[in-house]
GROMACS .gro file of N, CA and C in nm:
model
  501
    1GLY      N    1   5.111   6.297  11.249
    1GLY     CA    2   5.107   6.230  11.122
    1GLY      C    3   5.107   6.325  11.004
    2ILE      N    4   5.114   6.455  11.026
    2ILE     CA    5   5.117   6.551  10.916
    2ILE      C    6   5.262   6.596  10.896
    3TYR      N    7   5.311   6.582  10.772
    3TYR     CA    8   5.446   6.629  10.743
    3TYR      C    9   5.448   6.781  10.736
    4VAL      N   10   5.557   6.839  10.784
    4VAL     CA   11   5.565   6.984  10.801
    4VAL      C   12   5.684   7.040  10.723
    5ILE      N   13   5.660   7.150  10.653
    5ILE     CA   14   5.765   7.229  10.591
    5ILE      C   15   5.776   7.356  10.676
    6VAL      N   16   5.891   7.375  10.738
    6VAL     CA   17   5.909   7.487  10.831
    6VAL      C   18   5.965   7.607  10.757
    7ARG      N   19   5.903   7.722  10.784
    7ARG     CA   20   5.946   7.848  10.723
    7ARG      C   21   5.967   7.951  10.834
    8PRO      N   22   6.078   7.941  10.907
    8PRO     CA   23   6.097   8.027  11.024
    8PRO      C   24   6.145   8.169  10.993
    9GLY      N   25   6.172   8.199  10.870
    9GLY     CA   26   6.223   8.332  10.836
    9GLY      C   27   6.371   8.322  10.803
   10PRO      N   28   6.442   8.428  10.805
   10PRO     CA   29   6.408   8.558  10.862
   10PRO      C   30   6.299   8.633  10.786
   11TYR      N   31   6.279   8.599  10.659
   11TYR     CA   32   6.173   8.663  10.581
   11TYR      C   33   6.079   8.553  10.535
   12ILE      N   34   5.954   8.559  10.577
   12ILE     CA   35   5.859   8.456  10.539
   12ILE      C   36   5.753   8.506  10.442
   13CYS      N   37   5.736   8.637  10.435
   13CYS     CA   38   5.630   8.700  10.354
   13CYS      C   39   5.496   8.659  10.412
   14SER      N   40   5.427   8.563  10.354
   14SER     CA   41   5.296   8.517  10.403
   14SER      C   42   5.204   8.633  10.436
   15GLU      N   43   5.224   8.743  10.364
   15GLU     CA   44   5.143   8.862  10.380
   15GLU      C   45   5.156   8.924  10.520
   16TRP      N   46   5.265   8.892  10.588
   16TRP     CA   47   5.296   8.958  10.714
   16TRP      C   48   5.358   9.093  10.682
   17THR      N   49   5.330   9.194  10.760
   17THR     CA   50   5.393   9.323  10.743
   17THR      C   51   5.544   9.306  10.752
   18GLY      N   52   5.615   9.356  10.655
   18GLY     CA   53   5.760   9.345  10.654
   18GLY      C   54   5.809   9.203  10.636
   19GLY      N   55   5.720   9.113  10.594
   19GLY     CA   56   5.760   8.973  10.574
   19GLY      C   57   5.797   8.904  10.704
   20ALA      N   58   5.758   8.961  10.818
   20ALA     CA   59   5.786   8.913  10.953
   20ALA      C   60   5.923   8.957  11.004
   21ILE      N   61   5.991   9.045  10.931
   21ILE     CA   62   6.112   9.108  10.984
   21ILE      C   63   6.063   9.215  11.080
   22PRO      N   64   6.112   9.216  11.204
   22PRO     CA   65   6.062   9.314  11.302
   22PRO      C   66   6.073   9.458  11.252
   23ALA      N   67   5.970   9.536  11.285
   23ALA     CA   68   5.964   9.676  11.242
   23ALA      C   69   6.088   9.754  11.286
   24ARG      N   70   6.137   9.728  11.407
   24ARG     CA   71   6.254   9.803  11.455
   24ARG      C   72   6.375   9.781  11.365
   25ILE      N   73   6.387   9.662  11.306
   25ILE     CA   74   6.498   9.635  11.215
   25ILE      C   75   6.474   9.708  11.083
   26LEU      N   76   6.352   9.699  11.031
   26LEU     CA   77   6.320   9.767  10.906
   26LEU      C   78   6.335   9.918  10.919
   27GLU      N   79   6.292   9.972  11.033
   27GLU     CA   80   6.297  10.117  11.054
   27GLU      C   81   6.438  10.167  11.082
   28SER      N   82   6.530  10.077  11.117
   28SER     CA   83   6.667  10.118  11.148
   28SER      C   84   6.743  10.164  11.025
   29GLY      N   85   6.696  10.122  10.907
   29GLY     CA   86   6.765  10.158  10.784
   29GLY      C   87   6.876  10.062  10.745
   30MET      N   88   6.904   9.962  10.828
   30MET     CA   89   7.011   9.868  10.793
   30MET      C   90   6.968   9.786  10.672
   31PRO      N   91   7.061   9.749  10.587
   31PRO     CA   92   7.028   9.660  10.476
   31PRO      C   93   6.979   9.526  10.531
   32VAL      N   94   6.870   9.478  10.476
   32VAL     CA   95   6.813   9.351  10.520
   32VAL      C   96   6.816   9.251  10.405
   33ARG      N   97   6.799   9.125  10.440
   33ARG     CA   98   6.795   9.017  10.341
   33ARG      C   99   6.920   9.015  10.253
   34CYS      N  100   7.034   9.030  10.317
   34CYS     CA  101   7.161   9.026  10.245
   34CYS      C  102   7.271   8.991  10.344
   35ASP      N  103   7.390   8.973  10.293
   35ASP     CA  104   7.506   8.938  10.375
   35ASP      C  105   7.559   9.062  10.445
   36ASN      N  106   7.478   9.115  10.535
   36ASN     CA  107   7.512   9.234  10.613
   36ASN      C  108   7.531   9.190  10.758
   37LYS      N  109   7.647   9.221  10.815
   37LYS     CA  110   7.682   9.172  10.948
   37LYS      C  111   7.579   9.211  11.055
   38ALA      N  112   7.532   9.336  11.053
   38ALA     CA  113   7.435   9.379  11.154
   38ALA      C  114   7.303   9.304  11.138
   39PHE      N  115   7.256   9.292  11.015
   39PHE     CA  116   7.131   9.219  10.992
   39PHE      C  117   7.145   9.072  11.031
   40LEU      N  118   7.254   9.009  10.990
   40LEU     CA  119   7.274   8.868  11.022
   40LEU      C  120   7.289   8.846  11.173
   41GLY      N  121   7.341   8.945  11.244
   41GLY     CA  122   7.347   8.936  11.390
   41GLY      C  123   7.207   8.934  11.450
   42GLU      N  124   7.120   9.019  11.398
   42GLU     CA  125   6.979   9.020  11.442
   42GLU      C  126   6.912   8.887  11.406
   43VAL      N  127   6.938   8.841  11.286
   43VAL     CA  128   6.879   8.716  11.240
   43VAL      C  129   6.923   8.602  11.330
   44GLU      N  130   7.051   8.596  11.360
   44GLU     CA  131   7.101   8.483  11.437
   44GLU      C  132   7.034   8.476  11.574
   45ARG      N  133   7.007   8.590  11.635
   45ARG     CA  134   6.946   8.589  11.768
   45ARG      C  135   6.808   8.523  11.767
   46ARG      N  136   6.724   8.556  11.671
   46ARG     CA  137   6.589   8.499  11.674
   46ARG      C  138   6.572   8.378  11.583
   47TYR      N  139   6.636   8.378  11.468
   47TYR     CA  140   6.626   8.267  11.373
   47TYR      C  141   6.691   8.143  11.431
   48PHE      N  142   6.812   8.160  11.485
   48PHE     CA  143   6.884   8.047  11.542
   48PHE      C  144   6.805   7.987  11.658
   49ALA      N  145   6.745   8.073  11.739
   49ALA     CA  146   6.663   8.023  11.851
   49ALA      C  147   6.545   7.941  11.800
   50ALA      N  148   6.481   7.987  11.693
   50ALA     CA  149   6.368   7.913  11.635
   50ALA      C  150   6.415   7.780  11.578
   51LEU      N  151   6.529   7.780  11.512
   51LEU     CA  152   6.581   7.657  11.454
   51LEU      C  153   6.614   7.553  11.562
   52LYS      N  154   6.667   7.597  11.675
   52LYS     CA  155   6.697   7.505  11.785
   52LYS      C  156   6.569   7.439  11.836
   53GLU      N  157   6.457   7.510  11.830
   53GLU     CA  158   6.328   7.454  11.873
   53GLU      C  159   6.276   7.352  11.771
   54VAL      N  160   6.307   7.373  11.644
   54VAL     CA  161   6.259   7.286  11.535
   54VAL      C  162   6.338   7.155  11.529
   55ALA      N  163   6.467   7.161  11.549
   55ALA     CA  164   6.557   7.047  11.526
   55ALA      C  165   6.509   6.915  11.587
   56PRO      N  166   6.460   6.911  11.710
   56PRO     CA  167   6.418   6.782  11.766
   56PRO      C  168   6.294   6.721  11.700
   57PHE      N  169   6.224   6.798  11.618
   57PHE     CA  170   6.100   6.751  11.558
   57PHE      C  171   6.115   6.711  11.411
   58GLU      N  172   6.239   6.693  11.368
   58GLU     CA  173   6.265   6.653  11.231
   58GLU      C  174   6.225   6.508  11.205
   59TYR      N  175   6.188   6.485  11.081
   59TYR     CA  176   6.166   6.349  11.034
   59TYR      C  177   6.299   6.275  11.048
   60GLY      N  178   6.295   6.156  11.096
   60GLY     CA  179   6.418   6.081  11.120
   60GLY      C  180   6.463   6.091  11.264
   61LYS      N  181   6.407   6.188  11.337
   61LYS     CA  182   6.436   6.203  11.479
   61LYS      C  183   6.307   6.182  11.559
   62GLY      N  184   6.208   6.121  11.491
   62GLY     CA  185   6.081   6.097  11.557
   62GLY      C  186   5.975   6.203  11.530
   63GLY      N  187   6.012   6.306  11.453
   63GLY     CA  188   5.918   6.414  11.425
   63GLY      C  189   5.867   6.411  11.282
   64THR      N  190   5.802   6.519  11.242
   64THR     CA  191   5.740   6.524  11.109
   64THR      C  192   5.790   6.639  11.021
   65VAL      N  193   5.891   6.713  11.065
   65VAL     CA  194   5.947   6.821  10.984
   65VAL      C  195   6.031   6.758  10.873
   66ILE      N  196   5.994   6.786  10.747
   66ILE     CA  197   6.063   6.723  10.634
   66ILE      C  198   6.149   6.819  10.552
   67LEU      N  199   6.123   6.949  10.561
   67LEU     CA  200   6.198   7.049  10.484
   67LEU      C  201   6.209   7.179  10.563
   68LEU      N  202   6.313   7.257  10.533
   68LEU     CA  203   6.331   7.388  10.595
   68LEU      C  204   6.353   7.492  10.486
   69GLN      N  205   6.268   7.592  10.482
   69GLN     CA  206   6.287   7.703  10.387
   69GLN      C  207   6.379   7.806  10.451
   70LEU      N  208   6.484   7.845  10.379
   70LEU     CA  209   6.580   7.941  10.431
   70LEU      C  210   6.539   8.086  10.409
   71ASP      N  211   6.473   8.114  10.299
   71ASP     CA  212   6.424   8.249  10.270
   71ASP      C  213   6.314   8.234  10.167
   72ASN      N  214   6.234   8.337  10.152
   72ASN     CA  215   6.119   8.330  10.063
   72ASN      C  216   6.128   8.438   9.955
   73GLU      N  217   6.132   8.394   9.831
   73GLU     CA  218   6.124   8.483   9.714
   73GLU      C  219   6.224   8.599   9.718
   74LEU      N  220   6.347   8.565   9.746
   74LEU     CA  221   6.453   8.666   9.749
   74LEU      C  222   6.470   8.734   9.614
   75ASP      N  223   6.427   8.667   9.507
   75ASP     CA  224   6.443   8.725   9.374
   75ASP      C  225   6.353   8.847   9.350
   76PHE      N  226   6.262   8.878   9.441
   76PHE     CA  227   6.183   9.001   9.432
   76PHE      C  228   6.260   9.121   9.485
   77TYR      N  229   6.375   9.097   9.550
   77TYR     CA  230   6.453   9.203   9.613
   77TYR      C  231   6.592   9.211   9.554
   78VAL      N  232   6.656   9.323   9.576
   78VAL     CA  233   6.794   9.339   9.529
   78VAL      C  234   6.886   9.292   9.640
   79CYS      N  235   6.950   9.181   9.616
   79CYS     CA  236   7.047   9.125   9.711
   79CYS      C  237   7.178   9.113   9.634
   80PRO      N  238   7.282   9.187   9.676
   80PRO     CA  239   7.407   9.187   9.600
   80PRO      C  240   7.471   9.050   9.581
   81ASP      N  241   7.457   8.962   9.680
   81ASP     CA  242   7.518   8.829   9.669
   81ASP      C  243   7.425   8.727   9.734
   82PRO      N  244   7.323   8.681   9.659
   82PRO     CA  245   7.226   8.588   9.716
   82PRO      C  246   7.289   8.461   9.771
   83ASN      N  247   7.392   8.410   9.706
   83ASN     CA  248   7.453   8.285   9.753
   83ASN      C  249   7.525   8.304   9.886
   84ALA      N  250   7.586   8.419   9.908
   84ALA     CA  251   7.652   8.446  10.037
   84ALA      C  252   7.547   8.455  10.147
   85TYR      N  253   7.439   8.527  10.122
   85TYR     CA  254   7.332   8.543  10.222
   85TYR      C  255   7.266   8.409  10.253
   86ILE      N  256   7.224   8.337  10.151
   86ILE     CA  257   7.158   8.208  10.172
   86ILE      C  258   7.257   8.110  10.237
   87GLY      N  259   7.382   8.119  10.199
   87GLY     CA  260   7.484   8.034  10.260
   87GLY      C  261   7.497   8.058  10.410
   88LYS      N  262   7.487   8.183  10.452
   88LYS     CA  263   7.493   8.214  10.596
   88LYS      C  264   7.372   8.156  10.669
   89LEU      N  265   7.254   8.165  10.606
   89LEU     CA  266   7.134   8.106  10.668
   89LEU      C  267   7.146   7.954  10.674
   90ARG      N  268   7.200   7.894  10.567
   90ARG     CA  269   7.223   7.749  10.566
   90ARG      C  270   7.318   7.709  10.679
   91ASP      N  271   7.425   7.786  10.697
   91ASP     CA  272   7.522   7.755  10.801
   91ASP      C  273   7.460   7.767  10.941
   92MET      N  274   7.372   7.866  10.960
   92MET     CA  275   7.302   7.879  11.088
   92MET      C  276   7.214   7.756  11.113
   93ALA      N  277   7.147   7.711  11.008
   93ALA     CA  278   7.060   7.594  11.021
   93ALA      C  279   7.143   7.470  11.058
   94LYS      N  280   7.256   7.454  10.993
   94LYS     CA  281   7.344   7.340  11.025
   94LYS      C  282   7.391   7.348  11.170
   95LYS      N  283   7.432   7.467  11.210
   95LYS     CA  284   7.481   7.488  11.347
   95LYS      C  285   7.372   7.457  11.450
   96ALA      N  286   7.246   7.481  11.415
   96ALA     CA  287   7.134   7.455  11.505
   96ALA      C  288   7.094   7.308  11.505
   97GLY      N  289   7.158   7.228  11.419
   97GLY     CA  290   7.130   7.085  11.418
   97GLY      C  291   7.023   7.043  11.319
   98ILE      N  292   6.987   7.131  11.227
   98ILE     CA  293   6.886   7.096  11.126
   98ILE      C  294   6.952   7.008  11.020
   99THR      N  295   6.896   6.890  10.998
   99THR     CA  296   6.954   6.797  10.901
   99THR      C  297   6.861   6.766  10.784
  100VAL      N  298   6.734   6.811  10.790
  100VAL     CA  299   6.645   6.788  10.676
  100VAL      C  300   6.689   6.878  10.561
  101PRO      N  301   6.645   6.849  10.438
  101PRO     CA  302   6.686   6.933  10.325
  101PRO      C  303   6.642   7.079  10.340
  102TYR      N  304   6.728   7.167  10.291
  102TYR     CA  305   6.701   7.311  10.290
  102TYR      C  306   6.656   7.352  10.150
  103PHE      N  307   6.573   7.458  10.144
  103PHE     CA  308   6.538   7.512  10.014
  103PHE      C  309   6.513   7.662  10.025
  104CYS      N  310   6.523   7.728   9.913
  104CYS     CA  311   6.478   7.866   9.899
  104CYS      C  312   6.403   7.871   9.768
  105CYS      N  313   6.302   7.953   9.762
  105CYS     CA  314   6.216   7.951   9.644
  105CYS      C  315   6.228   8.081   9.566
  106ALA      N  316   6.206   8.068   9.437
  106ALA     CA  317   6.206   8.182   9.346
  106ALA      C  318   6.060   8.220   9.319
  107GLY      N  319   6.028   8.344   9.341
  107GLY     CA  320   5.892   8.392   9.317
  107GLY      C  321   5.868   8.438   9.176
  108GLN      N  322   5.977   8.466   9.103
  108GLN     CA  323   5.967   8.514   8.965
  108GLN      C  324   6.051   8.427   8.872
  109TYR      N  325   6.072   8.302   8.909
  109TYR     CA  326   6.154   8.209   8.833
  109TYR      C  327   6.301   8.250   8.832
  110GLY      N  328   6.340   8.343   8.919
  110GLY     CA  329   6.478   8.389   8.926
  110GLY      C  330   6.560   8.301   9.020
  111ILE      N  331   6.589   8.180   8.975
  111ILE     CA  332   6.660   8.082   9.058
  111ILE      C  333   6.791   8.140   9.112
  112GLU      N  334   6.871   8.203   9.026
  112GLU     CA  335   7.000   8.258   9.069
  112GLU      C  336   6.981   8.371   9.169
  113LYS      N  337   6.885   8.459   9.145
  113LYS     CA  338   6.861   8.574   9.233
  113LYS      C  339   6.799   8.534   9.366
  114SER      N  340   6.742   8.415   9.373
  114SER     CA  341   6.679   8.370   9.498
  114SER      C  342   6.776   8.295   9.588
  115GLY      N  343   6.899   8.277   9.543
  115GLY     CA  344   6.997   8.202   9.622
  115GLY      C  345   6.994   8.054   9.592
  116GLY      N  346   6.922   8.017   9.487
  116GLY     CA  347   6.907   7.877   9.452
  116GLY      C  348   7.031   7.809   9.399
  117MET      N  349   7.137   7.885   9.377
  117MET     CA  350   7.262   7.824   9.330
  117MET      C  351   7.357   7.797   9.447
  118THR      N  352   7.312   7.822   9.568
  118THR     CA  353   7.394   7.801   9.686
  118THR      C  354   7.412   7.652   9.711
  119GLU      N  355   7.533   7.612   9.736
  119GLU     CA  356   7.563   7.469   9.759
  119GLU      C  357   7.484   7.418   9.880
  120GLY      N  358   7.425   7.301   9.861
  120GLY     CA  359   7.350   7.238   9.970
  120GLY      C  360   7.209   7.290   9.990
  121VAL      N  361   7.162   7.370   9.895
  121VAL     CA  362   7.028   7.428   9.905
  121VAL      C  363   6.949   7.389   9.781
  122ASN      N  364   6.831   7.333   9.801
  122ASN     CA  365   6.746   7.294   9.690
  122ASN      C  366   6.676   7.415   9.630
  123LYS      N  367   6.659   7.409   9.499
  123LYS     CA  368   6.593   7.517   9.425
  123LYS      C  369   6.445   7.485   9.412
  124THR      N  370   6.361   7.584   9.433
  124THR     CA  371   6.218   7.564   9.412
  124THR      C  372   6.159   7.688   9.347
  125LEU      N  373   6.042   7.670   9.291
  125LEU     CA  374   5.969   7.780   9.226
  125LEU      C  375   5.835   7.799   9.294
  126ASN      N  376   5.788   7.921   9.294
  126ASN     CA  377   5.650   7.951   9.329
  126ASN      C  378   5.580   7.988   9.199
  127CYS      N  379   5.470   7.923   9.171
  127CYS     CA  380   5.401   7.941   9.043
  127CYS      C  381   5.258   7.986   9.066
  128TYR      N  382   5.225   8.102   9.015
  128TYR     CA  383   5.089   8.155   9.026
  128TYR      C  384   5.039   8.200   8.889
  129PRO      N  385   5.027   8.108   8.796
  129PRO     CA  386   4.982   8.147   8.662
  129PRO      C  387   4.830   8.157   8.655
  130ASP      N  388   4.783   8.214   8.549
  130ASP     CA  389   4.641   8.205   8.515
  130ASP      C  390   4.615   8.058   8.484
  131SER      N  391   4.526   7.997   8.558
  131SER     CA  392   4.504   7.853   8.544
  131SER      C  393   4.458   7.810   8.406
  132LEU      N  394   4.400   7.901   8.332
  132LEU     CA  395   4.353   7.865   8.198
  132LEU      C  396   4.455   7.897   8.090
  133ASP      N  397   4.573   7.945   8.130
  133ASP     CA  398   4.680   7.977   8.036
  133ASP      C  399   4.746   7.847   7.990
  134THR      N  400   4.725   7.812   7.866
  134THR     CA  401   4.777   7.686   7.814
  134THR      C  402   4.929   7.686   7.802
  135SER      N  403   4.994   7.802   7.802
  135SER     CA  404   5.139   7.805   7.791
  135SER      C  405   5.208   7.768   7.923
  136PHE      N  406   5.134   7.771   8.033
  136PHE     CA  407   5.195   7.742   8.163
  136PHE      C  408   5.252   7.600   8.168
  137ASP      N  409   5.177   7.502   8.122
  137ASP     CA  410   5.226   7.364   8.125
  137ASP      C  411   5.357   7.351   8.049
  138ARG      N  412   5.365   7.413   7.931
  138ARG     CA  413   5.486   7.408   7.849
  138ARG      C  414   5.602   7.477   7.923
  139GLU      N  415   5.573   7.591   7.985
  139GLU     CA  416   5.676   7.665   8.057
  139GLU      C  417   5.728   7.583   8.175
  140LEU      N  418   5.638   7.523   8.251
  140LEU     CA  419   5.680   7.444   8.366
  140LEU      C  420   5.758   7.320   8.323
  141ARG      N  421   5.717   7.259   8.213
  141ARG     CA  422   5.793   7.146   8.160
  141ARG      C  423   5.935   7.190   8.122
  142GLY      N  424   5.947   7.310   8.067
  142GLY     CA  425   6.079   7.364   8.033
  142GLY      C  426   6.167   7.377   8.156
  143TYR      N  427   6.110   7.426   8.266
  143TYR     CA  428   6.186   7.434   8.391
  143TYR      C  429   6.222   7.295   8.441
  144GLY      N  430   6.130   7.201   8.426
  144GLY     CA  431   6.158   7.063   8.465
  144GLY      C  432   6.276   7.006   8.389
  145LEU      N  433   6.281   7.032   8.260
  145LEU     CA  434   6.393   6.985   8.178
  145LEU      C  435   6.524   7.053   8.218
  146LEU      N  436   6.517   7.183   8.245
  146LEU     CA  437   6.636   7.257   8.288
  146LEU      C  438   6.692   7.197   8.417
  147PHE      N  439   6.604   7.169   8.512
  147PHE     CA  440   6.648   7.111   8.638
  147PHE      C  441   6.705   6.970   8.615
  148ARG      N  442   6.638   6.891   8.531
  148ARG     CA  443   6.684   6.755   8.504
  148ARG      C  444   6.824   6.757   8.444
  149GLU      N  445   6.850   6.852   8.352
  149GLU     CA  446   6.983   6.864   8.292
  149GLU      C  447   7.089   6.891   8.398
  150LYS      N  448   7.051   6.959   8.505
  150LYS     CA  449   7.145   6.989   8.613
  150LYS      C  450   7.148   6.876   8.716
  151GLY      N  451   7.070   6.769   8.690
  151GLY     CA  452   7.067   6.656   8.781
  151GLY      C  453   6.986   6.682   8.907
  152GLU      N  454   6.890   6.773   8.899
  152GLU     CA  455   6.811   6.809   9.016
  152GLU      C  456   6.663   6.793   8.986
  153ALA      N  457   6.586   6.779   9.091
  153ALA     CA  458   6.440   6.768   9.078
  153ALA      C  459   6.377   6.907   9.082
  154LEU      N  460   6.269   6.924   9.009
  154LEU     CA  461   6.193   7.048   9.014
  154LEU      C  462   6.092   7.038   9.127
  155MET      N  463   6.093   7.136   9.215
  155MET     CA  464   5.995   7.140   9.323
  155MET      C  465   5.920   7.272   9.312
  156VAL      N  466   5.789   7.265   9.319
  156VAL     CA  467   5.706   7.385   9.324
  156VAL      C  468   5.661   7.399   9.468
  157SER      N  469   5.704   7.508   9.533
  157SER     CA  470   5.678   7.524   9.676
  157SER      C  471   5.549   7.600   9.706
  158GLU      N  472   5.499   7.675   9.613
  158GLU     CA  473   5.371   7.743   9.628
  158GLU      C  474   5.304   7.746   9.492
  159THR      N  475   5.172   7.740   9.494
  159THR     CA  476   5.098   7.750   9.369
  159THR      C  477   4.956   7.797   9.399
  160ASN      N  478   4.883   7.827   9.293
  160ASN     CA  479   4.742   7.861   9.308
  160ASN      C  480   4.670   7.744   9.373
  161ARG      N  481   4.558   7.772   9.432
  161ARG     CA  482   4.477   7.665   9.491
  161ARG      C  483   4.370   7.620   9.393
  162ASP      N  484   4.389   7.649   9.270
  162ASP     CA  485   4.292   7.622   9.165
  162ASP      C  486   4.303   7.478   9.116
  163HIS      N  487   4.194   7.405   9.113
  163HIS     CA  488   4.201   7.264   9.075
  163HIS      C  489   4.244   7.243   8.929
  164PHE      N  490   4.225   7.341   8.843
  164PHE     CA  491   4.270   7.327   8.704
  164PHE      C  492   4.422   7.319   8.699
  165LEU      N  493   4.489   7.397   8.785
  165LEU     CA  494   4.635   7.398   8.785
  165LEU      C  495   4.693   7.267   8.837
  166LEU      N  496   4.623   7.204   8.928
  166LEU     CA  497   4.678   7.085   8.994
  166LEU      C  498   4.665   6.959   8.910
  167ARG      N  499   4.623   6.973   8.785
  167ARG     CA  500   4.615   6.856   8.697
  167ARG      C  501   4.751   6.803   8.677
   0.00000   0.00000   0.00000
């Protein structure tokens, strides 16, 4: 009865060392978190396997998985073509049979740098403001208006756990 947002990686952050990218990949020196054939080959082996395990548990198929995050806060990193990279992850998810909505989140409000302009991928923000900062409400409303102008909903995928913020 609990709805689930799945974050299988390839980069989840969650304060995992290397964002949960295996050390052997990070230590190899290959470019990661980008449209790099070697990295995407590594991703496909483990990410695709995880997605195949998730697919039967989607909402609408008798399960409770309602969303799939493709990557986490890519805007903190230099990715030459975020839409190409996120598009490859989206295509892997489709190939694995994932039909729930996909999203990638911006950690610094960098929607374009996070891959949020990729077709078929929902844009989200992670917001960690000072809860007593009165400008935050105005700033978030501004993002809401920007999204509305584009015909999209604003989703905040992570936030402080502070009750003042959740007003």
